[in-house]
CSV table of C-alpha atoms in Angstrom, one decimal:
chain,number,residue,atom,x,y,z
A,1,MET,CA,-60.9,74.7,79.1
A,2,VAL,CA,-62.0,71.7,77.4
A,3,THR,CA,-61.7,73.8,73.9
A,4,ALA,CA,-58.6,75.0,74.8
A,5,LEU,CA,-57.1,71.4,75.8
A,6,GLU,CA,-58.5,70.0,72.3
A,7,GLN,CA,-56.7,73.0,70.3
A,8,LEU,CA,-53.7,71.9,72.0
A,9,ILE,CA,-54.2,67.8,71.4
A,10,ASP,CA,-55.1,68.9,67.6
A,11,VAL,CA,-51.8,70.6,67.1
A,12,GLN,CA,-49.9,68.4,69.0
A,13,GLN,CA,-51.1,65.6,66.6
A,14,GLN,CA,-50.3,67.4,63.8
A,15,LEU,CA,-46.7,68.0,65.1
A,16,ILE,CA,-46.5,64.3,65.4
A,17,ASN,CA,-47.4,64.0,61.8
A,18,CYS,CA,-44.9,66.8,60.7
A,19,ALA,CA,-42.6,64.6,62.6
A,20,ASP,CA,-43.0,61.5,60.7
A,21,ASN,CA,-42.7,63.3,57.6
A,22,LYS,CA,-39.3,65.0,58.4
A,23,LYS,CA,-38.1,61.3,59.4
A,24,ALA,CA,-39.2,60.6,55.9
A,25,ALA,CA,-37.4,63.3,54.5
A,26,LEU,CA,-34.2,62.9,56.4
A,27,ILE,CA,-34.2,59.2,55.6
A,28,GLU,CA,-34.6,60.0,51.8
A,29,ARG,CA,-32.5,62.8,51.7
A,30,ASN,CA,-34.9,65.0,50.2
A,31,VAL,CA,-34.1,68.5,50.9
A,32,ASP,CA,-36.8,70.3,49.4
A,33,SER,CA,-39.7,68.0,51.5
A,34,LEU,CA,-37.4,68.5,54.3
A,35,ASN,CA,-37.9,72.5,53.5
A,36,GLY,CA,-41.6,72.1,53.2
A,37,VAL,CA,-41.8,70.3,56.3
A,38,THR,CA,-40.0,72.5,58.6
A,39,LYS,CA,-42.1,75.3,57.5
A,40,GLU,CA,-45.3,73.7,58.3
A,41,GLU,CA,-43.6,73.0,61.4
A,42,LYS,CA,-43.2,76.7,62.2
A,43,LYS,CA,-46.8,77.2,61.2
A,44,LEU,CA,-48.0,74.6,63.7
A,45,VAL,CA,-45.5,75.7,66.7
A,46,LYS,CA,-47.0,79.2,66.0
A,47,GLN,CA,-50.5,77.3,66.7
A,48,LEU,CA,-49.2,75.8,69.5
A,49,GLU,CA,-48.2,78.9,71.4
A,50,GLN,CA,-51.5,80.6,70.1
A,51,ALA,CA,-53.6,77.7,72.0
A,52,GLU,CA,-51.2,77.7,75.0
A,53,GLN,CA,-51.9,81.3,75.4
A,54,GLY,CA,-55.5,80.7,75.5
A,55,ARG,CA,-55.3,77.9,77.9
A,56,MET,CA,-53.4,80.2,79.9
A,57,ALA,CA,-55.8,83.2,79.9
A,58,VAL,CA,-59.1,80.7,80.7
A,59,MET,CA,-56.8,79.5,83.8
A,60,GLU,CA,-56.2,82.7,84.7
A,61,SER,CA,-59.9,83.7,84.4
A,62,VAL,CA,-60.9,81.1,86.6
A,63,ALA,CA,-57.9,81.1,89.1
A,64,GLN,CA,-58.0,84.1,91.7
A,65,ASP,CA,-53.9,83.6,92.2
A,66,SER,CA,-53.3,83.2,88.8
A,67,ALA,CA,-49.4,83.7,89.0
A,68,ALA,CA,-48.9,80.8,91.6
A,69,ALA,CA,-51.7,78.8,90.1
A,70,GLY,CA,-50.5,75.5,88.2
A,71,PHE,CA,-52.6,73.3,86.4
A,72,GLN,CA,-53.2,71.1,89.4
A,73,SER,CA,-54.5,73.9,91.7
A,74,PHE,CA,-56.8,75.1,88.5
A,75,LEU,CA,-58.2,71.3,88.6
A,76,ASP,CA,-58.9,71.3,92.4
A,77,GLN,CA,-61.0,74.3,91.9
A,78,VAL,CA,-62.9,72.8,89.0
A,79,PRO,CA,-65.9,71.0,90.7
A,80,GLY,CA,-65.9,67.2,90.1
A,81,GLY,CA,-68.0,65.7,87.5
A,82,GLN,CA,-67.9,65.1,83.9
A,83,ALA,CA,-65.9,68.0,83.3
A,84,ARG,CA,-63.5,67.6,85.5
A,85,GLN,CA,-63.2,63.7,84.3
A,86,LYS,CA,-62.9,65.2,80.9
A,87,ILE,CA,-60.3,67.7,81.2
A,88,GLU,CA,-58.0,65.2,83.6
A,89,SER,CA,-58.6,62.7,80.7
A,90,GLN,CA,-57.5,65.6,77.8
A,91,LEU,CA,-54.6,66.7,79.9
A,92,LYS,CA,-53.1,62.4,80.1
A,93,THR,CA,-53.8,62.4,76.3
A,94,LEU,CA,-51.7,66.0,76.0
A,95,GLN,CA,-48.8,64.5,78.0
A,96,GLU,CA,-48.9,61.1,76.1
A,97,LEU,CA,-48.7,63.2,72.8
A,98,THR,CA,-46.0,65.2,74.4
A,99,ALA,CA,-43.9,62.3,75.2
A,100,GLU,CA,-44.3,60.9,71.6
A,101,LEU,CA,-43.2,64.0,69.9
A,102,GLN,CA,-40.3,64.3,72.2
A,103,ALA,CA,-39.3,60.7,71.0
A,104,LYS,CA,-39.8,61.5,67.5
A,105,ASN,CA,-37.8,64.5,67.9
A,106,LYS,CA,-35.0,62.8,69.5
A,107,ILE,CA,-35.1,60.0,66.2
A,108,ASN,CA,-35.0,63.1,64.0
A,109,ASP,CA,-32.1,64.9,65.8
A,110,ARG,CA,-30.1,61.5,65.4
A,111,LEU,CA,-30.9,61.2,61.5
A,112,LEU,CA,-30.2,64.9,60.9
A,113,LYS,CA,-26.9,64.8,62.8
A,114,ASP,CA,-26.1,61.3,60.8
A,115,SER,CA,-27.0,63.2,57.6
A,116,MET,CA,-24.4,66.1,58.5
A,117,SER,CA,-22.0,63.3,59.3
A,118,PHE,CA,-22.4,62.0,56.1
A,119,VAL,CA,-22.2,65.2,54.3
A,120,GLN,CA,-18.8,66.2,56.0
A,121,HIS,CA,-17.4,62.7,55.2
A,122,MET,CA,-18.7,63.2,51.5
A,123,ILE,CA,-16.6,66.7,51.6
A,124,ASP,CA,-13.6,65.1,53.1
A,125,GLN,CA,-13.5,62.3,50.4
A,126,ILE,CA,-13.9,65.1,47.7
A,127,THR,CA,-11.1,67.5,49.0
A,128,LYS,CA,-8.8,64.6,49.9
A,129,SER,CA,-8.8,63.1,46.4
A,130,GLN,CA,-7.9,66.5,44.8
A,131,GLN,CA,-4.9,66.9,47.1
A,132,GLN,CA,-4.0,63.1,46.8
A,133,GLN,CA,-0.8,62.1,44.5
A,134,PHE,CA,-1.6,59.3,42.2
A,135,ASN,CA,1.2,56.8,41.6
A,136,TYR,CA,0.5,55.8,38.1
A,137,GLN,CA,-0.1,58.6,35.4
A,138,SER,CA,-0.7,58.4,31.7
A,139,PRO,CA,2.4,59.2,29.7
A,140,MET,CA,0.2,61.2,27.6
A,141,GLY,CA,-0.7,63.6,30.7
A,142,GLN,CA,3.3,64.0,31.3
A,143,ALA,CA,4.1,65.7,28.1
A,144,GLY,CA,5.1,69.0,28.4
A,145,GLN,CA,5.2,68.9,32.2
A,146,LYS,CA,8.6,69.2,34.3
A,147,SER,CA,9.6,66.2,35.7
A,148,GLN,CA,7.9,64.5,38.5
A,149,THR,CA,10.5,63.6,40.8
A,150,GLY,CA,8.9,65.7,43.4
A,151,ASN,CA,5.3,64.4,42.9
A,152,ARG,CA,6.1,60.9,43.6
A,153,GLY,CA,3.7,58.5,45.1
A,154,PHE,CA,4.3,55.3,46.7
A,155,PHE,CA,6.0,53.7,43.1
A,156,ASP,CA,8.4,55.4,40.8
A,157,THR,CA,7.1,55.1,37.6
A,158,LYS,CA,10.5,56.1,36.0
A,159,ALA,CA,12.4,53.4,38.2
């Protein structure tokens, strides 16, 4: 069980590092770096799933009623002493790391939403400027074109 929890802690720490890298990539708006971090994150999530399955297998091998057994009931079956203290310490560390990862993911989620909002704003500005009617045009640009009376802005340049 100690080994399984150590694996979970190690993967959680790697995920926290990934979250920090993702935050930096989002702030810098570096898409290539963000793609790399996302690929690494997917690998780590798979490792986390495997470590969790290993932990569950250990719990099932020790606990008699594995379907109803939670971690606390597993701890109740572990005899007191150094092993139990080590497991409780690892569990506390794992809970702290999980909370830290959740906080970092919330920040990254907000940064991602802000980036998407920025991109949408830029798209709106580009499409709006193409549809926008300008008030002043070069007299050379009007040569060969029909009258601009239907295409006036706020000011009529011919008035």
